[in-house]
mmCIF file of C-alpha atoms and ligand atoms in Angstrom:
data_model
loop_
_atom_site.group_PDB
_atom_site.id
_atom_site.type_symbol
_atom_site.label_atom_id
_atom_site.label_comp_id
_atom_site.label_asym_id
_atom_site.label_seq_id
_atom_site.Cartn_x
_atom_site.Cartn_y
_atom_site.Cartn_z
ATOM 1 C CA MET A 848 -15.533 26.530 -13.890
ATOM 2 C CA LYS A 849 -12.609 24.172 -14.413
ATOM 3 C CA THR A 850 -12.775 20.386 -14.745
ATOM 4 C CA TYR A 851 -10.199 18.107 -13.120
ATOM 5 C CA LEU A 852 -10.009 14.494 -14.206
ATOM 6 C CA VAL A 853 -8.589 12.691 -11.175
ATOM 7 C CA THR A 854 -7.625 9.026 -11.490
ATOM 8 C CA GLY A 855 -7.368 6.679 -8.501
ATOM 9 C CA GLY A 856 -9.549 9.034 -6.469
ATOM 10 C CA LEU A 857 -11.046 6.288 -4.306
ATOM 11 C CA GLY A 858 -7.631 5.412 -2.869
ATOM 12 C CA PHE A 859 -5.725 7.017 -0.017
ATOM 13 C CA ILE A 860 -4.069 10.144 -1.442
ATOM 14 C CA GLY A 861 -6.477 10.649 -4.374
ATOM 15 C CA SER A 862 -9.501 10.731 -2.048
ATOM 16 C CA ASN A 863 -7.760 13.139 0.326
ATOM 17 C CA PHE A 864 -7.057 15.358 -2.697
ATOM 18 C CA ILE A 865 -10.652 15.211 -3.983
ATOM 19 C CA ARG A 866 -12.209 15.959 -0.585
ATOM 20 C CA HIS A 867 -9.853 18.935 -0.255
ATOM 21 C CA ILE A 868 -10.765 20.311 -3.704
ATOM 22 C CA LEU A 869 -14.523 19.817 -3.313
ATOM 23 C CA ASP A 870 -14.371 21.425 0.109
ATOM 24 C CA LYS A 871 -12.296 24.468 -0.817
ATOM 25 C CA ARG A 872 -12.716 25.121 -4.539
ATOM 26 C CA GLU A 873 -16.327 25.581 -5.645
ATOM 27 C CA GLU A 874 -15.227 26.543 -9.149
ATOM 28 C CA ILE A 875 -13.802 23.068 -9.818
ATOM 29 C CA THR A 876 -15.696 20.005 -11.028
ATOM 30 C CA VAL A 877 -14.012 16.681 -10.312
ATOM 31 C CA ILE A 878 -14.346 13.632 -12.543
ATOM 32 C CA ASN A 879 -13.039 10.623 -10.611
ATOM 33 C CA VAL A 880 -11.911 7.585 -12.639
ATOM 34 C CA ASP A 881 -11.143 4.521 -10.530
ATOM 35 C CA LYS A 882 -11.044 0.805 -11.319
ATOM 36 C CA ILE A 883 -12.020 0.018 -7.699
ATOM 37 C CA THR A 884 -9.223 -2.403 -6.876
ATOM 38 C CA TYR A 885 -8.742 -3.869 -3.388
ATOM 39 C CA ALA A 886 -7.188 -0.515 -2.352
ATOM 40 C CA ALA A 887 -10.258 1.568 -3.235
ATOM 41 C CA ASN A 888 -13.153 2.410 -1.002
ATOM 42 C CA PRO A 889 -16.232 4.102 -2.503
ATOM 43 C CA GLY A 890 -17.028 5.446 0.976
ATOM 44 C CA ASN A 891 -13.879 7.590 0.849
ATOM 45 C CA ILE A 892 -15.893 10.244 -1.021
ATOM 46 C CA PRO A 893 -19.097 11.235 0.805
ATOM 47 C CA ASN A 894 -22.406 10.563 -0.964
ATOM 48 C CA GLY A 895 -24.159 13.422 -2.697
ATOM 49 C CA VAL A 896 -21.219 15.826 -2.984
ATOM 50 C CA LYS A 897 -21.622 18.657 -5.507
ATOM 51 C CA ASN A 898 -19.466 19.130 -8.618
ATOM 52 C CA TYR A 899 -18.452 15.466 -8.660
ATOM 53 C CA ARG A 900 -18.877 12.581 -11.081
ATOM 54 C CA PHE A 901 -17.578 9.023 -10.777
ATOM 55 C CA TYR A 902 -16.588 6.488 -13.480
ATOM 56 C CA LYS A 903 -15.669 2.917 -12.609
ATOM 57 C CA THR A 904 -13.016 2.592 -15.315
ATOM 58 C CA ASP A 905 -9.549 1.101 -15.690
ATOM 59 C CA ILE A 906 -7.041 3.716 -16.909
ATOM 60 C CA ALA A 907 -5.515 1.028 -19.148
ATOM 61 C CA ASP A 908 -8.876 0.473 -20.918
ATOM 62 C CA ASN A 909 -8.798 2.636 -24.036
ATOM 63 C CA VAL A 910 -12.496 2.318 -24.873
ATOM 64 C CA GLY A 911 -13.657 3.012 -21.320
ATOM 65 C CA LEU A 912 -11.338 5.970 -20.830
ATOM 66 C CA SER A 913 -12.196 7.452 -24.259
ATOM 67 C CA LYS A 914 -15.831 7.581 -23.168
ATOM 68 C CA VAL A 915 -14.850 9.600 -20.077
ATOM 69 C CA PHE A 916 -12.991 12.128 -22.236
ATOM 70 C CA ASP A 917 -15.789 12.245 -24.822
ATOM 71 C CA GLU A 918 -18.406 12.967 -22.171
ATOM 72 C CA ASN A 919 -16.470 15.665 -20.319
ATOM 73 C CA ASP A 920 -14.533 18.761 -21.197
ATOM 74 C CA VAL A 921 -11.384 18.046 -19.213
ATOM 75 C CA ASP A 922 -9.001 20.883 -18.318
ATOM 76 C CA TYR A 923 -6.495 19.198 -15.983
ATOM 77 C CA VAL A 924 -5.578 15.535 -15.492
ATOM 78 C CA ILE A 925 -4.098 14.399 -12.170
ATOM 79 C CA ASN A 926 -2.940 10.788 -12.304
ATOM 80 C CA PHE A 927 -2.973 9.099 -8.897
ATOM 81 C CA ALA A 928 -4.158 5.699 -10.180
ATOM 82 C CA ALA A 929 -1.556 3.046 -9.508
ATOM 83 C CA GLU A 930 -0.774 -0.218 -7.874
ATOM 84 C CA SER A 931 1.072 1.278 -4.935
ATOM 85 C CA HIS A 932 2.350 -1.390 -2.519
ATOM 86 C CA VAL A 933 5.982 -2.512 -2.869
ATOM 87 C CA ASP A 934 5.426 -5.922 -1.204
ATOM 88 C CA ARG A 935 2.604 -6.752 -3.623
ATOM 89 C CA SER A 936 4.832 -5.748 -6.555
ATOM 90 C CA ILE A 937 7.301 -8.410 -5.438
ATOM 91 C CA MET A 938 4.527 -11.049 -5.422
ATOM 92 C CA THR A 939 2.712 -9.968 -8.620
ATOM 93 C CA PRO A 940 4.743 -7.540 -10.778
ATOM 94 C CA GLY A 941 2.586 -7.897 -13.922
ATOM 95 C CA ILE A 942 -0.364 -5.819 -12.737
ATOM 96 C CA PHE A 943 2.051 -3.025 -11.758
ATOM 97 C CA ILE A 944 3.299 -2.824 -15.355
ATOM 98 C CA LYS A 945 -0.259 -2.977 -16.702
ATOM 99 C CA THR A 946 -1.648 -0.157 -14.549
ATOM 100 C CA ASN A 947 1.357 2.022 -13.822
ATOM 101 C CA VAL A 948 2.971 1.873 -17.284
ATOM 102 C CA ASP A 949 0.279 0.881 -19.830
ATOM 103 C CA GLY A 950 -2.384 2.805 -17.915
ATOM 104 C CA THR A 951 -0.310 5.989 -17.799
ATOM 105 C CA ALA A 952 0.516 5.646 -21.513
ATOM 106 C CA ASN A 953 -3.182 5.310 -22.351
ATOM 107 C CA LEU A 954 -4.067 8.312 -20.210
ATOM 108 C CA LEU A 955 -1.306 10.369 -21.838
ATOM 109 C CA GLU A 956 -2.466 9.532 -25.366
ATOM 110 C CA LEU A 957 -6.069 10.488 -24.646
ATOM 111 C CA SER A 958 -5.029 13.627 -22.761
ATOM 112 C CA LEU A 959 -2.959 14.684 -25.770
ATOM 113 C CA LYS A 960 -5.822 13.965 -28.171
ATOM 114 C CA HIS A 961 -8.181 16.062 -26.045
ATOM 115 C CA ASN A 962 -5.729 18.954 -25.609
ATOM 116 C CA VAL A 963 -5.730 18.994 -21.810
ATOM 117 C CA LYS A 964 -4.186 22.134 -20.362
ATOM 118 C CA ARG A 965 -2.164 20.314 -17.680
ATOM 119 C CA PHE A 966 -1.245 16.731 -16.930
ATOM 120 C CA LEU A 967 0.196 16.062 -13.479
ATOM 121 C CA GLN A 968 1.787 12.673 -12.842
ATOM 122 C CA ILE A 969 1.805 11.760 -9.140
ATOM 123 C CA SER A 970 5.112 10.018 -8.741
ATOM 124 C CA THR A 971 7.292 8.921 -5.851
ATOM 125 C CA ASP A 972 10.731 9.351 -4.320
ATOM 126 C CA GLU A 973 11.232 5.595 -4.840
ATOM 127 C CA VAL A 974 12.131 6.184 -8.502
ATOM 128 C CA TYR A 975 15.489 7.559 -7.286
ATOM 129 C CA GLY A 976 16.459 4.270 -5.625
ATOM 130 C CA SER A 977 18.117 3.905 -2.242
ATOM 131 C CA LEU A 978 20.390 6.274 -0.257
ATOM 132 C CA GLY A 979 23.230 5.505 2.158
ATOM 133 C CA SER A 980 23.375 7.285 5.486
ATOM 134 C CA THR A 981 23.959 10.744 3.959
ATOM 135 C CA GLY A 982 22.634 12.878 1.099
ATOM 136 C CA LYS A 983 19.179 13.581 -0.285
ATOM 137 C CA PHE A 984 17.319 13.033 -3.548
ATOM 138 C CA SER A 985 16.994 16.139 -5.715
ATOM 139 C CA GLU A 986 15.082 16.457 -8.985
ATOM 140 C CA THR A 987 18.330 15.880 -10.904
ATOM 141 C CA THR A 988 19.234 12.646 -9.087
ATOM 142 C CA PRO A 989 19.358 9.914 -11.775
ATOM 143 C CA LEU A 990 16.501 7.409 -11.691
ATOM 144 C CA ALA A 991 17.610 4.071 -10.190
ATOM 145 C CA PRO A 992 14.486 2.147 -9.138
ATOM 146 C CA ARG A 993 14.994 -1.199 -7.397
ATOM 147 C CA SER A 994 11.541 -2.818 -7.012
ATOM 148 C CA PRO A 995 8.955 -3.733 -9.668
ATOM 149 C CA TYR A 996 6.755 -0.989 -8.170
ATOM 150 C CA SER A 997 9.368 1.766 -8.376
ATOM 151 C CA ALA A 998 10.560 0.574 -11.802
ATOM 152 C CA SER A 999 6.995 0.834 -13.131
ATOM 153 C CA LYS A 1000 6.647 4.346 -11.674
ATOM 154 C CA ALA A 1001 10.003 5.382 -13.193
ATOM 155 C CA ALA A 1002 8.900 4.038 -16.583
ATOM 156 C CA ALA A 1003 5.704 6.082 -16.301
ATOM 157 C CA ASP A 1004 7.699 9.226 -15.444
ATOM 158 C CA MET A 1005 9.835 8.714 -18.538
ATOM 159 C CA LEU A 1006 6.769 8.318 -20.730
ATOM 160 C CA VAL A 1007 5.298 11.496 -19.257
ATOM 161 C CA MET A 1008 8.451 13.481 -20.047
ATOM 162 C CA SER A 1009 8.583 11.997 -23.551
ATOM 163 C CA PHE A 1010 5.175 13.587 -24.243
ATOM 164 C CA PHE A 1011 6.597 16.956 -23.223
ATOM 165 C CA HIS A 1012 9.628 16.711 -25.504
ATOM 166 C CA THR A 1013 7.873 15.047 -28.431
ATOM 167 C CA TYR A 1014 4.444 16.700 -28.482
ATOM 168 C CA ASP A 1015 5.023 19.801 -26.364
ATOM 169 C CA MET A 1016 2.307 18.510 -24.029
ATOM 170 C CA PRO A 1017 2.004 20.546 -20.781
ATOM 171 C CA VAL A 1018 3.004 17.804 -18.343
ATOM 172 C CA LEU A 1019 4.348 18.044 -14.793
ATOM 173 C CA ILE A 1020 5.652 15.449 -12.350
ATOM 174 C CA SER A 1021 5.522 15.528 -8.561
ATOM 175 C CA ARG A 1022 7.638 13.079 -6.559
ATOM 176 C CA CYS A 1023 6.682 12.706 -2.927
ATOM 177 C CA SER A 1024 8.036 10.765 0.044
ATOM 178 C CA ASN A 1025 6.085 8.367 2.331
ATOM 179 C CA ASN A 1026 2.566 9.600 3.075
ATOM 180 C CA TYR A 1027 0.493 8.743 6.137
ATOM 181 C CA GLY A 1028 -2.840 9.942 7.490
ATOM 182 C CA PRO A 1029 -6.588 9.250 7.309
ATOM 183 C CA TYR A 1030 -7.932 6.666 4.825
ATOM 184 C CA GLN A 1031 -4.625 4.844 4.251
ATOM 185 C CA PHE A 1032 -5.107 1.166 3.430
ATOM 186 C CA PRO A 1033 -3.890 -1.005 6.353
ATOM 187 C CA GLU A 1034 -1.229 -2.849 4.327
ATOM 188 C CA LYS A 1035 1.131 0.150 4.761
ATOM 189 C CA LEU A 1036 3.430 0.391 7.801
ATOM 190 C CA ILE A 1037 1.740 3.130 9.863
ATOM 191 C CA PRO A 1038 -1.918 1.984 9.701
ATOM 192 C CA LEU A 1039 -0.774 -1.628 10.018
ATOM 193 C CA ALA A 1040 1.088 -0.793 13.222
ATOM 194 C CA ILE A 1041 -1.837 1.193 14.653
ATOM 195 C CA ILE A 1042 -4.376 -1.536 13.926
ATOM 196 C CA ASN A 1043 -2.140 -4.380 15.166
ATOM 197 C CA ALA A 1044 -1.353 -2.437 18.346
ATOM 198 C CA LEU A 1045 -5.079 -1.939 18.965
ATOM 199 C CA HIS A 1046 -5.556 -5.712 18.617
ATOM 200 C CA GLU A 1047 -2.451 -6.439 20.729
ATOM 201 C CA LYS A 1048 -1.109 -8.345 17.751
ATOM 202 C CA ASP A 1049 2.556 -8.613 16.655
ATOM 203 C CA ILE A 1050 3.864 -5.704 14.581
ATOM 204 C CA PRO A 1051 6.172 -7.112 11.879
ATOM 205 C CA LEU A 1052 9.348 -5.081 11.425
ATOM 206 C CA TYR A 1053 11.476 -5.974 8.419
ATOM 207 C CA GLY A 1054 15.202 -6.685 8.722
ATOM 208 C CA ASP A 1055 16.941 -4.677 11.444
ATOM 209 C CA GLY A 1056 14.090 -2.125 11.553
ATOM 210 C CA ARG A 1057 16.486 0.709 10.810
ATOM 211 C CA ASN A 1058 15.457 1.592 7.241
ATOM 212 C CA VAL A 1059 14.674 5.287 6.996
ATOM 213 C CA ARG A 1060 11.684 6.992 5.379
ATOM 214 C CA ASP A 1061 10.878 10.719 5.115
ATOM 215 C CA TRP A 1062 7.288 10.802 6.430
ATOM 216 C CA ILE A 1063 4.775 13.389 5.229
ATOM 217 C CA TYR A 1064 1.224 13.893 6.486
ATOM 218 C CA VAL A 1065 -1.128 13.478 3.525
ATOM 219 C CA ALA A 1066 -2.626 16.996 3.847
ATOM 220 C CA ASP A 1067 0.834 18.448 3.213
ATOM 221 C CA HIS A 1068 1.207 16.339 0.063
ATOM 222 C CA VAL A 1069 -2.215 17.516 -1.152
ATOM 223 C CA ALA A 1070 -1.209 21.136 -0.519
ATOM 224 C CA GLY A 1071 1.974 20.598 -2.554
ATOM 225 C CA ILE A 1072 -0.017 19.082 -5.434
ATOM 226 C CA SER A 1073 -2.370 22.096 -5.485
ATOM 227 C CA LEU A 1074 0.619 24.457 -5.659
ATOM 228 C CA ILE A 1075 2.184 22.528 -8.542
ATOM 229 C CA LEU A 1076 -1.115 22.562 -10.447
ATOM 230 C CA GLU A 1077 -1.384 26.314 -10.070
ATOM 231 C CA LYS A 1078 2.225 27.438 -10.299
ATOM 232 C CA GLY A 1079 4.242 24.606 -11.831
ATOM 233 C CA LYS A 1080 6.090 25.018 -15.100
ATOM 234 C CA PRO A 1081 5.297 22.444 -17.815
ATOM 235 C CA GLY A 1082 8.114 19.965 -18.368
ATOM 236 C CA GLU A 1083 9.337 20.298 -14.779
ATOM 237 C CA THR A 1084 9.551 17.839 -11.899
ATOM 238 C CA TYR A 1085 9.006 18.859 -8.254
ATOM 239 C CA ASN A 1086 10.063 16.909 -5.172
ATOM 240 C CA ILE A 1087 7.778 17.039 -2.116
ATOM 241 C CA GLY A 1088 9.002 15.904 1.304
ATOM 242 C CA GLY A 1089 7.986 15.996 4.938
ATOM 243 C CA ASP A 1090 11.328 16.866 6.509
ATOM 244 C CA SER A 1091 10.675 14.007 8.965
ATOM 245 C CA GLU A 1092 13.276 11.302 8.503
ATOM 246 C CA LEU A 1093 12.778 8.429 10.913
ATOM 247 C CA GLU A 1094 13.926 4.841 11.241
ATOM 248 C CA ASN A 1095 11.069 2.331 11.106
ATOM 249 C CA ILE A 1096 11.711 1.234 14.700
ATOM 250 C CA ASP A 1097 11.305 4.854 15.859
ATOM 251 C CA ILE A 1098 8.000 5.330 14.088
ATOM 252 C CA ILE A 1099 6.639 2.097 15.626
ATOM 253 C CA ASN A 1100 7.865 3.103 19.093
ATOM 254 C CA HIS A 1101 6.179 6.483 18.627
ATOM 255 C CA ILE A 1102 2.849 4.838 17.724
ATOM 256 C CA LEU A 1103 3.055 2.356 20.621
ATOM 257 C CA ASP A 1104 3.788 5.180 23.078
ATOM 258 C CA ARG A 1105 0.789 7.131 21.844
ATOM 259 C CA LEU A 1106 -1.477 4.108 22.247
ATOM 260 C CA ASN A 1107 0.098 2.954 25.522
ATOM 261 C CA GLY A 1108 0.871 -0.294 23.712
ATOM 262 C CA SER A 1109 3.459 -2.826 24.810
ATOM 263 C CA HIS A 1110 6.779 -2.608 22.954
ATOM 264 C CA SER A 1111 7.011 -6.381 23.184
ATOM 265 C CA LEU A 1112 4.546 -6.462 20.251
ATOM 266 C CA ILE A 1113 7.406 -5.556 17.898
ATOM 267 C CA LYS A 1114 8.482 -8.661 16.009
ATOM 268 C CA TYR A 1115 11.575 -8.588 13.805
ATOM 269 C CA VAL A 1116 10.845 -10.583 10.648
ATOM 270 C CA LYS A 1117 12.635 -11.562 7.437
ATOM 271 C CA ASP A 1118 13.568 -8.512 5.371
ATOM 272 C CA ARG A 1119 11.772 -7.343 2.214
ATOM 273 C CA PRO A 1120 13.837 -8.447 -0.848
ATOM 274 C CA GLY A 1121 15.741 -5.480 -2.321
ATOM 275 C CA HIS A 1122 14.604 -3.314 0.614
ATOM 276 C CA ASP A 1123 15.618 0.314 -0.058
ATOM 277 C CA ARG A 1124 17.669 1.494 2.919
ATOM 278 C CA ARG A 1125 16.935 5.169 3.123
ATOM 279 C CA TYR A 1126 14.895 7.879 1.392
ATOM 280 C CA ALA A 1127 15.345 11.611 2.024
ATOM 281 C CA MET A 1128 13.991 14.458 -0.052
ATOM 282 C CA ASP A 1129 15.556 17.747 -1.015
ATOM 283 C CA PHE A 1130 12.412 19.765 -1.736
ATOM 284 C CA SER A 1131 14.102 23.180 -1.900
ATOM 285 C CA LYS A 1132 12.811 23.707 -5.467
ATOM 286 C CA ILE A 1133 9.097 23.729 -4.546
ATOM 287 C CA ALA A 1134 9.948 25.553 -1.296
ATOM 288 C CA SER A 1135 11.764 28.417 -3.023
ATOM 289 C CA LYS A 1136 9.596 28.675 -6.156
ATOM 290 C CA MET A 1137 6.155 28.139 -4.567
ATOM 291 C CA GLY A 1138 6.577 28.675 -0.843
ATOM 292 C CA PHE A 1139 5.850 25.063 0.061
ATOM 293 C CA SER A 1140 6.666 23.817 3.537
ATOM 294 C CA PRO A 1141 5.142 20.865 5.413
ATOM 295 C CA LYS A 1142 2.782 22.132 8.125
ATOM 296 C CA TYR A 1143 2.445 18.931 10.146
ATOM 297 C CA GLY A 1144 5.445 17.615 12.043
ATOM 298 C CA ILE A 1145 5.570 13.942 12.916
ATOM 299 C CA ASP A 1146 4.079 14.448 16.419
ATOM 300 C CA LYS A 1147 0.941 16.248 15.210
ATOM 301 C CA GLY A 1148 0.658 14.034 12.135
ATOM 302 C CA ILE A 1149 0.799 10.797 14.119
ATOM 303 C CA GLU A 1150 -1.569 12.191 16.753
ATOM 304 C CA TYR A 1151 -4.187 13.059 14.086
ATOM 305 C CA THR A 1152 -3.677 9.753 12.304
ATOM 306 C CA VAL A 1153 -3.999 7.604 15.430
ATOM 307 C CA ASN A 1154 -7.128 9.540 16.433
ATOM 308 C CA TRP A 1155 -8.641 9.048 12.994
ATOM 309 C CA TYR A 1156 -8.125 5.251 13.135
ATOM 310 C CA LEU A 1157 -9.568 5.199 16.675
ATOM 311 C CA LYS A 1158 -12.665 7.082 15.539
ATOM 312 C CA ASN A 1159 -13.146 5.223 12.264
ATOM 313 C CA GLU A 1160 -13.079 1.579 13.272
ATOM 314 C CA ASN A 1161 -15.914 0.746 10.879
ATOM 315 C CA TRP A 1162 -13.824 1.915 7.935
ATOM 316 C CA TRP A 1163 -10.887 -0.414 8.647
ATOM 317 C CA LYS A 1164 -12.830 -3.300 10.234
ATOM 318 C CA GLU A 1165 -14.673 -3.762 6.967
ATOM 319 C CA ILE A 1166 -11.327 -4.090 5.141
ATOM 320 C CA LEU A 1167 -9.955 -6.566 7.689
ATOM 321 C CA SER A 1168 -12.974 -8.819 7.225
ATOM 322 C CA GLY A 1169 -12.460 -9.240 3.472
ATOM 323 C CA ASP A 1170 -9.679 -10.451 1.112
ATOM 324 C CA TYR A 1171 -7.167 -8.590 3.255
ATOM 325 C CA ARG A 1172 -7.085 -11.495 5.710
ATOM 326 C CA GLU A 1173 -5.791 -13.817 2.956
ATOM 327 C CA TYR A 1174 -3.197 -11.254 1.887
ATOM 328 C CA TYR A 1175 -1.976 -10.827 5.470
ATOM 329 C CA LYS A 1176 -1.615 -14.569 5.942
ATOM 330 C CA LYS A 1177 0.329 -14.996 2.715
ATOM 331 C CA MET A 1178 2.602 -12.046 3.455
ATOM 332 C CA TYR A 1179 3.362 -12.622 7.141
ATOM 333 C CA GLU A 1180 2.520 -16.180 8.251
ATOM 334 C CA TYR A 1181 5.882 -17.776 7.460
ATOM 335 C CA ARG A 1182 8.034 -14.683 7.592
HETATM 336 P P1 NAD B 354 -3.713 3.537 -3.138
HETATM 337 O O1 NAD B 354 -3.220 2.161 -3.419
HETATM 338 O O2 NAD B 354 -4.274 3.860 -1.794
HETATM 339 O O3 NAD B 354 -4.837 3.932 -4.194
HETATM 340 C C1 NAD B 354 -4.713 3.664 -5.557
HETATM 341 C C2 NAD B 354 -6.065 3.908 -6.225
HETATM 342 O O4 NAD B 354 -5.889 3.708 -7.636
HETATM 343 C C3 NAD B 354 -7.163 2.935 -5.762
HETATM 344 O O5 NAD B 354 -8.370 3.635 -5.557
HETATM 345 C C4 NAD B 354 -7.289 1.971 -6.935
HETATM 346 O O6 NAD B 354 -8.590 1.408 -7.084
HETATM 347 C C5 NAD B 354 -6.949 2.878 -8.116
HETATM 348 N N1 NAD B 354 -6.462 2.111 -9.274
HETATM 349 C C6 NAD B 354 -5.530 1.116 -9.268
HETATM 350 N N2 NAD B 354 -5.378 0.642 -10.519
HETATM 351 C C7 NAD B 354 -6.196 1.362 -11.325
HETATM 352 C C8 NAD B 354 -6.475 1.349 -12.712
HETATM 353 N N3 NAD B 354 -5.873 0.479 -13.532
HETATM 354 N N4 NAD B 354 -7.363 2.236 -13.212
HETATM 355 C C9 NAD B 354 -8.009 3.115 -12.379
HETATM 356 N N5 NAD B 354 -7.793 3.156 -11.059
HETATM 357 C C10 NAD B 354 -6.903 2.292 -10.536
HETATM 358 O O7 NAD B 354 -2.495 4.491 -3.504
HETATM 359 P P2 NAD B 354 -2.014 5.846 -2.795
HETATM 360 O O8 NAD B 354 -1.130 5.513 -1.673
HETATM 361 O O9 NAD B 354 -3.178 6.736 -2.623
HETATM 362 O O10 NAD B 354 -1.083 6.432 -3.976
HETATM 363 C C11 NAD B 354 -1.621 7.247 -5.001
HETATM 364 C C12 NAD B 354 -0.517 7.658 -5.936
HETATM 365 O O11 NAD B 354 0.497 8.352 -5.222
HETATM 366 C C13 NAD B 354 0.196 6.488 -6.624
HETATM 367 O O12 NAD B 354 0.452 6.842 -7.941
HETATM 368 C C14 NAD B 354 1.491 6.329 -5.830
HETATM 369 O O13 NAD B 354 2.504 5.806 -6.658
HETATM 370 C C15 NAD B 354 1.770 7.776 -5.452
HETATM 371 N N6 NAD B 354 2.538 7.966 -4.221
HETATM 372 C C16 NAD B 354 2.169 7.351 -3.070
HETATM 373 C C17 NAD B 354 2.862 7.602 -1.893
HETATM 374 C C18 NAD B 354 2.479 6.958 -0.583
HETATM 375 O O14 NAD B 354 3.220 7.075 0.385
HETATM 376 N N7 NAD B 354 1.352 6.296 -0.485
HETATM 377 C C19 NAD B 354 3.959 8.494 -1.913
HETATM 378 C C20 NAD B 354 4.323 9.089 -3.126
HETATM 379 C C21 NAD B 354 3.588 8.837 -4.272
HETATM 380 O O1 DAU B 355 8.291 6.603 -0.577
HETATM 381 C C1 DAU B 355 7.044 6.681 -1.179
HETATM 382 C C2 DAU B 355 6.423 5.317 -1.206
HETATM 383 O O2 DAU B 355 6.063 4.999 0.132
HETATM 384 C C3 DAU B 355 5.216 5.214 -2.125
HETATM 385 O O3 DAU B 355 5.625 5.436 -3.450
HETATM 386 C C4 DAU B 355 4.564 3.834 -2.005
HETATM 387 O O4 DAU B 355 3.367 3.810 -2.773
HETATM 388 C C5 DAU B 355 4.227 3.578 -0.553
HETATM 389 O O5 DAU B 355 3.703 2.271 -0.411
HETATM 390 C C6 DAU B 355 5.458 3.746 0.340
HETATM 391 O O6 DAU B 355 6.423 2.688 0.114
HETATM 392 P P1 DAU B 355 7.218 1.969 1.315
HETATM 393 O O7 DAU B 355 7.610 0.628 0.865
HETATM 394 O O8 DAU B 355 8.271 2.861 1.855
HETATM 395 O O9 DAU B 355 6.020 1.923 2.408
HETATM 396 P P2 DAU B 355 5.547 0.765 3.412
HETATM 397 O O10 DAU B 355 4.519 1.360 4.311
HETATM 398 O O11 DAU B 355 5.220 -0.504 2.718
HETATM 399 O O12 DAU B 355 6.880 0.505 4.271
HETATM 400 C C7 DAU B 355 7.503 1.543 5.007
HETATM 401 C C8 DAU B 355 8.754 0.963 5.659
HETATM 402 O O13 DAU B 355 8.354 0.011 6.656
HETATM 403 C C9 DAU B 355 9.654 0.190 4.701
HETATM 404 O O14 DAU B 355 11.006 0.377 5.085
HETATM 405 C C10 DAU B 355 9.252 -1.265 4.910
HETATM 406 C C11 DAU B 355 8.863 -1.297 6.381
HETATM 407 N N1 DAU B 355 7.793 -2.257 6.751
HETATM 408 C C12 DAU B 355 6.636 -2.237 6.045
HETATM 409 C C13 DAU B 355 5.602 -3.095 6.360
HETATM 410 C C14 DAU B 355 4.319 -3.093 5.562
HETATM 411 C C15 DAU B 355 7.973 -3.089 7.840
HETATM 412 O O15 DAU B 355 9.031 -3.095 8.510
HETATM 413 N N2 DAU B 355 6.942 -3.941 8.163
HETATM 414 C C16 DAU B 355 5.770 -3.994 7.457
HETATM 415 O O16 DAU B 355 4.890 -4.832 7.803
#
């Protein structure tokens, strides 16, 4: 048996990762540490699953996190826990520094103390900054983050690497592009567009709507993470991408077509400050060294995602009835 300590496992990608592991890998026990912020949903992990233990703990809380390490023999740490939404980082940067930087530092220190065999930091393409109309980010692209969110993730990446060089700790970093799929919190573009279209409500599109993201279906990201955990070399960074570059306007049109929604719902609104223009990932390293390739193209991925939101209304309706309403008003009312 092996024990994975997964942080942020009640959020979007972390819960997709945990369900995948518990489903496919009976030899692995998962310890899930999550603070349960607005972005978490305890229902994302089914009740009564085997080989699973949950701790409601903040990764920045040294006492709380020490207890988790003391009570479990942890082999691998996979750090998903983060404040993850760029727009929120513009409104309230402090909590991003607290969780993404201080929290990662705390997790690193305890992982070192407890001699974990692998520490995987789940990072993002946003640490590389913004591209013009050509070129791609590779693992050697210098870090040039431009939002409080991406700056906090870049700081965390640097701390992670410092533990490799200073303490010879077996750390790895994965940097992935924009994920979409089941269980994504509705503040992010794709679920927001699906849910607004279903309600025949305006879909806010920032600026000229032509910013480009490289979209990856979450199952492909999870598959890449599993490969890195098994085959990655300590001290190395691996890019993961979806090979699906699209302008925001195209992704919204695609969703509206699938739902037979009216394109008049698209509403151009004031741009996000410091809005990164384009992301594109060169993921040839993980492709050549580990055989990674994304299995879901954008058509299949969007089809599965739209169907999931259609079938799981209870999941997102509960979110819409809570604090999210206040957030939405603050973010979009006067935009
Ligand atoms: P999410 O916002 O859906 O989930 C984050 C989870 O972390 C939530 O369950 C939340 O409760 C938990 N959390 C937040 N602060 C915490 C703390 N202090 N202690 C413990 N738990 C805490 O995020 P996501 O989209 O699933 O992203 C997961 C990770 O993947 C993040 O590190 C993010 O930077 C990275 N990432 C995301 C994307 C993407 O497109 N969503 C792409 C690349 C990388
Ligand atoms: O690239 C990886 C990153 O992708 C992750 O590290 C982040 O955690 C994740 O939130 C995501 O960041 P983005 O800012 O790219 O995702 P978001 O869904 O917020 O926005 C996608 C694009 O859509 C971006 O160009 C902004 C635009 N947008 C977004 C929203 C929420 C709109 O035009 N309207 C909107 O209402």
